[in-house]
Amino acid sequence: MVVVAHADDAEYGCSGTVAKLCAEGWEMVYVMCTDGSKGSSDREVTEEELAATRREEQINAGKVLGLKDVVFLDYPDSYLQPTLDLRKDIAREIRRYQPDVVICQYPMRNLDGGFGVGHPDHLAAGEAR
């Protein structure tokens, strides 16, 4: 199982490993914590349209990788907090799929990292897991 904040976070972080595991017969599931409704430079697209596009793209990426499922927790993008509710939602998916391995984002702030390393949503998703 891979637990990340946003659609595409896993592709930046571990999709090569996930593709290899899927090819070896592992049943892999992605858990996306946010709805993907933020972060576009297109001022014409609504948050709902952006979220729907990112959901569709993530589902299609999952098919290419061979994922068993992609779960969307749909917390508002850019506002993710490591709350008890988020922890319960992630725990529910862990209990449902019973993974042998959980890959998640690093929960500690790293000011020396590259683009996206210190994103608050990434930190919250990593801490909540």
N, C-alpha and C. Protein backbone atom coordinates (compact mmCIF):
# COMPACT_ATOMS: atom_id res chain seq x y z
N MET A 1 0.84 -1.18 0.00
CA MET A 1 0.00 0.00 0.00
C MET A 1 0.89 1.23 0.00
N VAL A 2 0.45 2.24 -0.75
CA VAL A 2 1.13 3.52 -0.80
C VAL A 2 0.15 4.58 -0.32
N VAL A 3 0.53 5.34 0.72
CA VAL A 3 -0.31 6.40 1.26
C VAL A 3 0.40 7.72 0.99
N VAL A 4 -0.24 8.59 0.20
CA VAL A 4 0.35 9.88 -0.14
C VAL A 4 -0.72 10.97 -0.10
N ALA A 5 -0.26 12.21 -0.11
CA ALA A 5 -1.18 13.34 -0.02
C ALA A 5 -1.96 13.56 -1.32
N HIS A 6 -1.26 13.57 -2.46
CA HIS A 6 -1.86 13.99 -3.71
C HIS A 6 -1.73 12.93 -4.81
N ALA A 7 -2.66 13.01 -5.74
CA ALA A 7 -2.48 12.25 -6.99
C ALA A 7 -1.17 12.74 -7.61
N ASP A 8 -0.35 11.87 -8.03
CA ASP A 8 0.97 12.02 -8.65
C ASP A 8 2.12 11.98 -7.66
N ASP A 9 1.86 12.09 -6.36
CA ASP A 9 2.95 12.01 -5.38
C ASP A 9 3.66 10.66 -5.44
N ALA A 10 2.90 9.61 -5.59
CA ALA A 10 3.53 8.28 -5.66
C ALA A 10 4.37 8.14 -6.92
N GLU A 11 3.90 8.74 -8.01
CA GLU A 11 4.66 8.65 -9.26
C GLU A 11 6.01 9.35 -9.12
N TYR A 12 6.04 10.44 -8.37
CA TYR A 12 7.31 11.12 -8.13
C TYR A 12 8.19 10.35 -7.16
N GLY A 13 7.59 9.59 -6.27
CA GLY A 13 8.37 8.97 -5.20
C GLY A 13 8.68 7.51 -5.33
N CYS A 14 7.71 6.69 -5.78
CA CYS A 14 7.95 5.25 -5.68
C CYS A 14 7.29 4.42 -6.78
N SER A 15 6.86 5.04 -7.86
CA SER A 15 6.11 4.27 -8.87
C SER A 15 6.97 3.21 -9.56
N GLY A 16 8.27 3.42 -9.65
CA GLY A 16 9.13 2.37 -10.21
C GLY A 16 9.11 1.12 -9.34
N THR A 17 9.21 1.32 -8.05
CA THR A 17 9.12 0.20 -7.10
C THR A 17 7.75 -0.45 -7.17
N VAL A 18 6.70 0.36 -7.23
CA VAL A 18 5.34 -0.17 -7.29
C VAL A 18 5.15 -0.98 -8.57
N ALA A 19 5.63 -0.47 -9.70
CA ALA A 19 5.51 -1.20 -10.97
C ALA A 19 6.22 -2.55 -10.88
N LYS A 20 7.39 -2.57 -10.25
CA LYS A 20 8.14 -3.82 -10.09
C LYS A 20 7.37 -4.79 -9.21
N LEU A 21 6.84 -4.30 -8.09
CA LEU A 21 6.08 -5.17 -7.19
C LEU A 21 4.82 -5.72 -7.87
N CYS A 22 4.13 -4.87 -8.61
CA CYS A 22 2.93 -5.33 -9.34
C CYS A 22 3.31 -6.40 -10.36
N ALA A 23 4.42 -6.19 -11.07
CA ALA A 23 4.88 -7.17 -12.06
C ALA A 23 5.25 -8.49 -11.41
N GLU A 24 5.66 -8.44 -10.14
CA GLU A 24 6.00 -9.67 -9.40
C GLU A 24 4.78 -10.32 -8.76
N GLY A 25 3.59 -9.72 -8.94
CA GLY A 25 2.37 -10.31 -8.43
C GLY A 25 1.84 -9.74 -7.12
N TRP A 26 2.49 -8.71 -6.59
CA TRP A 26 1.99 -8.07 -5.38
C TRP A 26 0.70 -7.32 -5.71
N GLU A 27 -0.24 -7.31 -4.79
CA GLU A 27 -1.46 -6.51 -4.94
C GLU A 27 -1.21 -5.18 -4.25
N MET A 28 -1.08 -4.14 -5.06
CA MET A 28 -0.76 -2.81 -4.54
C MET A 28 -1.98 -1.90 -4.61
N VAL A 29 -2.13 -1.07 -3.57
CA VAL A 29 -3.23 -0.11 -3.47
C VAL A 29 -2.63 1.26 -3.19
N TYR A 30 -3.14 2.27 -3.87
CA TYR A 30 -2.79 3.65 -3.56
C TYR A 30 -3.90 4.26 -2.72
N VAL A 31 -3.53 5.02 -1.69
CA VAL A 31 -4.47 5.80 -0.90
C VAL A 31 -4.07 7.26 -1.06
N MET A 32 -4.93 8.04 -1.72
CA MET A 32 -4.73 9.46 -1.95
C MET A 32 -5.50 10.22 -0.87
N CYS A 33 -4.81 11.00 -0.07
CA CYS A 33 -5.46 11.67 1.05
C CYS A 33 -6.29 12.89 0.61
N THR A 34 -5.81 13.66 -0.39
CA THR A 34 -6.53 14.87 -0.77
C THR A 34 -7.30 14.69 -2.07
N ASP A 35 -8.12 15.69 -2.36
CA ASP A 35 -8.97 15.62 -3.56
C ASP A 35 -8.29 16.14 -4.82
N GLY A 36 -7.09 16.72 -4.71
CA GLY A 36 -6.37 17.19 -5.89
C GLY A 36 -6.98 18.44 -6.53
N SER A 37 -7.66 19.23 -5.76
CA SER A 37 -8.40 20.37 -6.31
C SER A 37 -7.60 21.66 -6.43
N LYS A 38 -6.34 21.64 -6.06
CA LYS A 38 -5.53 22.86 -6.09
C LYS A 38 -4.28 22.65 -6.94
N GLY A 39 -3.63 23.78 -7.26
CA GLY A 39 -2.32 23.71 -7.88
C GLY A 39 -2.29 23.78 -9.39
N SER A 40 -3.23 24.44 -10.01
CA SER A 40 -3.22 24.61 -11.46
C SER A 40 -2.95 26.07 -11.80
N SER A 41 -2.22 26.30 -12.88
CA SER A 41 -2.02 27.67 -13.35
C SER A 41 -3.14 28.11 -14.29
N ASP A 42 -4.05 27.21 -14.62
CA ASP A 42 -5.19 27.51 -15.49
C ASP A 42 -6.28 28.17 -14.65
N ARG A 43 -6.47 29.45 -14.82
CA ARG A 43 -7.45 30.19 -14.02
C ARG A 43 -8.89 29.91 -14.47
N GLU A 44 -9.07 29.21 -15.58
CA GLU A 44 -10.40 28.91 -16.08
C GLU A 44 -10.97 27.62 -15.50
N VAL A 45 -10.12 26.74 -15.02
CA VAL A 45 -10.58 25.45 -14.50
C VAL A 45 -11.07 25.61 -13.06
N THR A 46 -12.20 25.01 -12.75
CA THR A 46 -12.72 25.07 -11.38
C THR A 46 -12.03 24.00 -10.53
N GLU A 47 -12.14 24.15 -9.23
CA GLU A 47 -11.56 23.15 -8.32
C GLU A 47 -12.20 21.78 -8.56
N GLU A 48 -13.49 21.75 -8.81
CA GLU A 48 -14.19 20.48 -9.06
C GLU A 48 -13.69 19.81 -10.33
N GLU A 49 -13.49 20.61 -11.39
CA GLU A 49 -12.97 20.07 -12.65
C GLU A 49 -11.56 19.54 -12.48
N LEU A 50 -10.73 20.30 -11.77
CA LEU A 50 -9.35 19.88 -11.54
C LEU A 50 -9.30 18.58 -10.74
N ALA A 51 -10.12 18.49 -9.69
CA ALA A 51 -10.17 17.28 -8.87
C ALA A 51 -10.61 16.08 -9.71
N ALA A 52 -11.61 16.27 -10.56
CA ALA A 52 -12.10 15.17 -11.42
C ALA A 52 -11.03 14.73 -12.41
N THR A 53 -10.31 15.69 -12.98
CA THR A 53 -9.23 15.36 -13.92
C THR A 53 -8.13 14.58 -13.23
N ARG A 54 -7.72 15.03 -12.07
CA ARG A 54 -6.64 14.35 -11.34
C ARG A 54 -7.06 12.95 -10.89
N ARG A 55 -8.31 12.80 -10.50
CA ARG A 55 -8.83 11.48 -10.12
C ARG A 55 -8.75 10.53 -11.32
N GLU A 56 -9.23 11.00 -12.45
CA GLU A 56 -9.20 10.17 -13.66
C GLU A 56 -7.77 9.81 -14.06
N GLU A 57 -6.88 10.80 -14.01
CA GLU A 57 -5.48 10.54 -14.34
C GLU A 57 -4.86 9.52 -13.40
N GLN A 58 -5.16 9.62 -12.10
CA GLN A 58 -4.59 8.68 -11.13
C GLN A 58 -5.13 7.27 -11.33
N ILE A 59 -6.41 7.16 -11.62
CA ILE A 59 -6.99 5.85 -11.90
C ILE A 59 -6.34 5.24 -13.14
N ASN A 60 -6.14 6.05 -14.18
CA ASN A 60 -5.50 5.54 -15.39
C ASN A 60 -4.04 5.16 -15.14
N ALA A 61 -3.34 5.95 -14.34
CA ALA A 61 -1.96 5.60 -13.98
C ALA A 61 -1.94 4.28 -13.21
N GLY A 62 -2.92 4.09 -12.34
CA GLY A 62 -3.02 2.85 -11.58
C GLY A 62 -3.22 1.64 -12.48
N LYS A 63 -4.00 1.81 -13.53
CA LYS A 63 -4.20 0.71 -14.49
C LYS A 63 -2.90 0.37 -15.20
N VAL A 64 -2.14 1.38 -15.58
CA VAL A 64 -0.86 1.15 -16.24
C VAL A 64 0.10 0.40 -15.31
N LEU A 65 0.13 0.79 -14.05
CA LEU A 65 1.01 0.16 -13.07
C LEU A 65 0.54 -1.24 -12.67
N GLY A 66 -0.76 -1.49 -12.78
CA GLY A 66 -1.32 -2.77 -12.35
C GLY A 66 -1.81 -2.77 -10.92
N LEU A 67 -2.22 -1.59 -10.41
CA LEU A 67 -2.71 -1.50 -9.04
C LEU A 67 -4.00 -2.29 -8.86
N LYS A 68 -4.20 -2.78 -7.65
CA LYS A 68 -5.46 -3.44 -7.31
C LYS A 68 -6.56 -2.40 -7.16
N ASP A 69 -6.23 -1.24 -6.56
CA ASP A 69 -7.23 -0.21 -6.33
C ASP A 69 -6.54 1.12 -6.07
N VAL A 70 -7.30 2.20 -6.30
CA VAL A 70 -6.89 3.54 -5.91
C VAL A 70 -8.02 4.10 -5.05
N VAL A 71 -7.70 4.47 -3.81
CA VAL A 71 -8.68 4.97 -2.86
C VAL A 71 -8.46 6.47 -2.70
N PHE A 72 -9.54 7.22 -2.74
CA PHE A 72 -9.48 8.67 -2.57
C PHE A 72 -10.20 9.04 -1.28
N LEU A 73 -9.45 9.62 -0.34
CA LEU A 73 -10.05 10.04 0.92
C LEU A 73 -10.72 11.41 0.80
N ASP A 74 -10.35 12.18 -0.21
CA ASP A 74 -11.01 13.44 -0.58
C ASP A 74 -10.96 14.55 0.46
N TYR A 75 -9.87 14.62 1.22
CA TYR A 75 -9.67 15.79 2.07
C TYR A 75 -9.33 16.98 1.17
N PRO A 76 -9.70 18.19 1.56
CA PRO A 76 -9.40 19.35 0.71
C PRO A 76 -7.89 19.51 0.50
N ASP A 77 -7.52 19.66 -0.75
CA ASP A 77 -6.12 19.86 -1.12
C ASP A 77 -5.58 21.14 -0.50
N SER A 78 -4.37 21.09 -0.01
CA SER A 78 -3.64 22.20 0.60
C SER A 78 -4.04 22.50 2.03
N TYR A 79 -4.97 21.72 2.59
CA TYR A 79 -5.41 21.93 3.96
C TYR A 79 -5.24 20.67 4.82
N LEU A 80 -4.51 19.68 4.34
CA LEU A 80 -4.41 18.40 5.05
C LEU A 80 -3.69 18.58 6.39
N GLN A 81 -4.26 17.98 7.41
CA GLN A 81 -3.69 18.00 8.76
C GLN A 81 -3.64 16.56 9.27
N PRO A 82 -2.64 16.23 10.10
CA PRO A 82 -2.55 14.87 10.63
C PRO A 82 -3.53 14.66 11.79
N THR A 83 -4.80 14.77 11.49
CA THR A 83 -5.85 14.69 12.50
C THR A 83 -6.21 13.24 12.83
N LEU A 84 -6.96 13.08 13.90
CA LEU A 84 -7.46 11.77 14.26
C LEU A 84 -8.36 11.22 13.15
N ASP A 85 -9.17 12.07 12.52
CA ASP A 85 -10.03 11.62 11.42
C ASP A 85 -9.22 11.07 10.26
N LEU A 86 -8.15 11.77 9.88
CA LEU A 86 -7.29 11.28 8.79
C LEU A 86 -6.65 9.96 9.18
N ARG A 87 -6.15 9.88 10.40
CA ARG A 87 -5.55 8.63 10.86
C ARG A 87 -6.55 7.49 10.84
N LYS A 88 -7.79 7.76 11.24
CA LYS A 88 -8.83 6.73 11.20
C LYS A 88 -9.11 6.29 9.77
N ASP A 89 -9.17 7.24 8.86
CA ASP A 89 -9.44 6.91 7.45
C ASP A 89 -8.33 6.06 6.84
N ILE A 90 -7.09 6.40 7.15
CA ILE A 90 -5.96 5.60 6.65
C ILE A 90 -5.98 4.22 7.31
N ALA A 91 -6.21 4.19 8.62
CA ALA A 91 -6.26 2.90 9.33
C ALA A 91 -7.36 2.01 8.78
N ARG A 92 -8.50 2.60 8.41
CA ARG A 92 -9.59 1.82 7.82
C ARG A 92 -9.14 1.13 6.54
N GLU A 93 -8.38 1.85 5.71
CA GLU A 93 -7.91 1.26 4.45
C GLU A 93 -6.85 0.18 4.73
N ILE A 94 -6.02 0.40 5.73
CA ILE A 94 -5.03 -0.62 6.10
C ILE A 94 -5.74 -1.87 6.59
N ARG A 95 -6.76 -1.71 7.41
CA ARG A 95 -7.52 -2.89 7.88
C ARG A 95 -8.25 -3.58 6.72
N ARG A 96 -8.77 -2.78 5.79
CA ARG A 96 -9.52 -3.37 4.66
C ARG A 96 -8.60 -4.16 3.73
N TYR A 97 -7.44 -3.61 3.39
CA TYR A 97 -6.56 -4.27 2.42
C TYR A 97 -5.47 -5.12 3.05
N GLN A 98 -5.19 -4.92 4.33
CA GLN A 98 -4.20 -5.70 5.08
C GLN A 98 -2.87 -5.85 4.33
N PRO A 99 -2.23 -4.72 4.03
CA PRO A 99 -0.98 -4.78 3.27
C PRO A 99 0.17 -5.36 4.10
N ASP A 100 1.11 -5.96 3.42
CA ASP A 100 2.34 -6.42 4.06
C ASP A 100 3.34 -5.28 4.21
N VAL A 101 3.22 -4.29 3.33
CA VAL A 101 4.13 -3.15 3.30
C VAL A 101 3.32 -1.88 3.10
N VAL A 102 3.66 -0.82 3.84
CA VAL A 102 3.06 0.49 3.63
C VAL A 102 4.18 1.48 3.32
N ILE A 103 4.06 2.12 2.18
CA ILE A 103 5.00 3.16 1.76
C ILE A 103 4.29 4.49 1.94
N CYS A 104 4.96 5.44 2.60
CA CYS A 104 4.32 6.73 2.83
C CYS A 104 5.35 7.85 2.70
N GLN A 105 4.86 9.06 2.78
CA GLN A 105 5.74 10.21 2.67
C GLN A 105 6.46 10.46 3.99
N TYR A 106 7.63 11.07 3.87
CA TYR A 106 8.47 11.38 5.02
C TYR A 106 7.80 12.49 5.84
N PRO A 107 7.55 12.27 7.12
CA PRO A 107 6.78 13.23 7.90
C PRO A 107 7.58 14.38 8.53
N MET A 108 8.86 14.44 8.29
CA MET A 108 9.67 15.48 8.93
C MET A 108 10.01 16.58 7.93
N ARG A 109 10.01 17.81 8.38
CA ARG A 109 10.35 18.93 7.50
C ARG A 109 11.84 18.86 7.16
N ASN A 110 12.14 18.98 5.87
CA ASN A 110 13.51 18.94 5.38
C ASN A 110 13.71 20.18 4.52
N LEU A 111 14.43 21.14 5.02
CA LEU A 111 14.62 22.39 4.30
C LEU A 111 15.69 22.29 3.22
N ASP A 112 16.42 21.19 3.18
CA ASP A 112 17.45 21.00 2.17
C ASP A 112 16.95 20.21 0.96
N GLY A 113 15.70 19.78 0.99
CA GLY A 113 15.16 18.95 -0.08
C GLY A 113 14.79 19.74 -1.31
N GLY A 114 14.36 19.03 -2.33
CA GLY A 114 13.97 19.65 -3.59
C GLY A 114 12.52 20.09 -3.58
N PHE A 115 12.00 20.33 -4.76
CA PHE A 115 10.64 20.81 -4.95
C PHE A 115 9.64 19.87 -4.28
N GLY A 116 8.73 20.43 -3.50
CA GLY A 116 7.65 19.67 -2.90
C GLY A 116 7.99 18.94 -1.62
N VAL A 117 9.25 18.92 -1.22
CA VAL A 117 9.66 18.16 -0.05
C VAL A 117 9.01 18.70 1.22
N GLY A 118 8.90 20.01 1.34
CA GLY A 118 8.36 20.60 2.56
C GLY A 118 6.88 20.94 2.48
N HIS A 119 6.17 20.39 1.50
CA HIS A 119 4.74 20.70 1.34
C HIS A 119 3.99 20.23 2.58
N PRO A 120 3.19 21.09 3.21
CA PRO A 120 2.48 20.70 4.42
C PRO A 120 1.58 19.47 4.25
N ASP A 121 0.95 19.31 3.09
CA ASP A 121 0.12 18.13 2.85
C ASP A 121 0.96 16.85 2.88
N HIS A 122 2.18 16.91 2.31
CA HIS A 122 3.06 15.74 2.32
C HIS A 122 3.45 15.36 3.75
N LEU A 123 3.79 16.38 4.53
CA LEU A 123 4.17 16.13 5.92
C LEU A 123 3.01 15.54 6.70
N ALA A 124 1.80 16.08 6.49
CA ALA A 124 0.62 15.60 7.21
C ALA A 124 0.29 14.17 6.84
N ALA A 125 0.37 13.83 5.54
CA ALA A 125 0.08 12.46 5.11
C ALA A 125 1.09 11.49 5.72
N GLY A 126 2.35 11.88 5.75
CA GLY A 126 3.37 11.02 6.34
C GLY A 126 3.21 10.85 7.83
N GLU A 127 2.87 11.93 8.52
CA GLU A 127 2.69 11.85 9.96
C GLU A 127 1.45 11.04 10.34
N ALA A 128 0.40 11.17 9.57
CA ALA A 128 -0.87 10.49 9.90
C ALA A 128 -0.81 8.99 9.68
N ARG A 129 0.02 8.53 8.80
CA ARG A 129 0.02 7.11 8.47
C ARG A 129 0.28 6.30 9.69
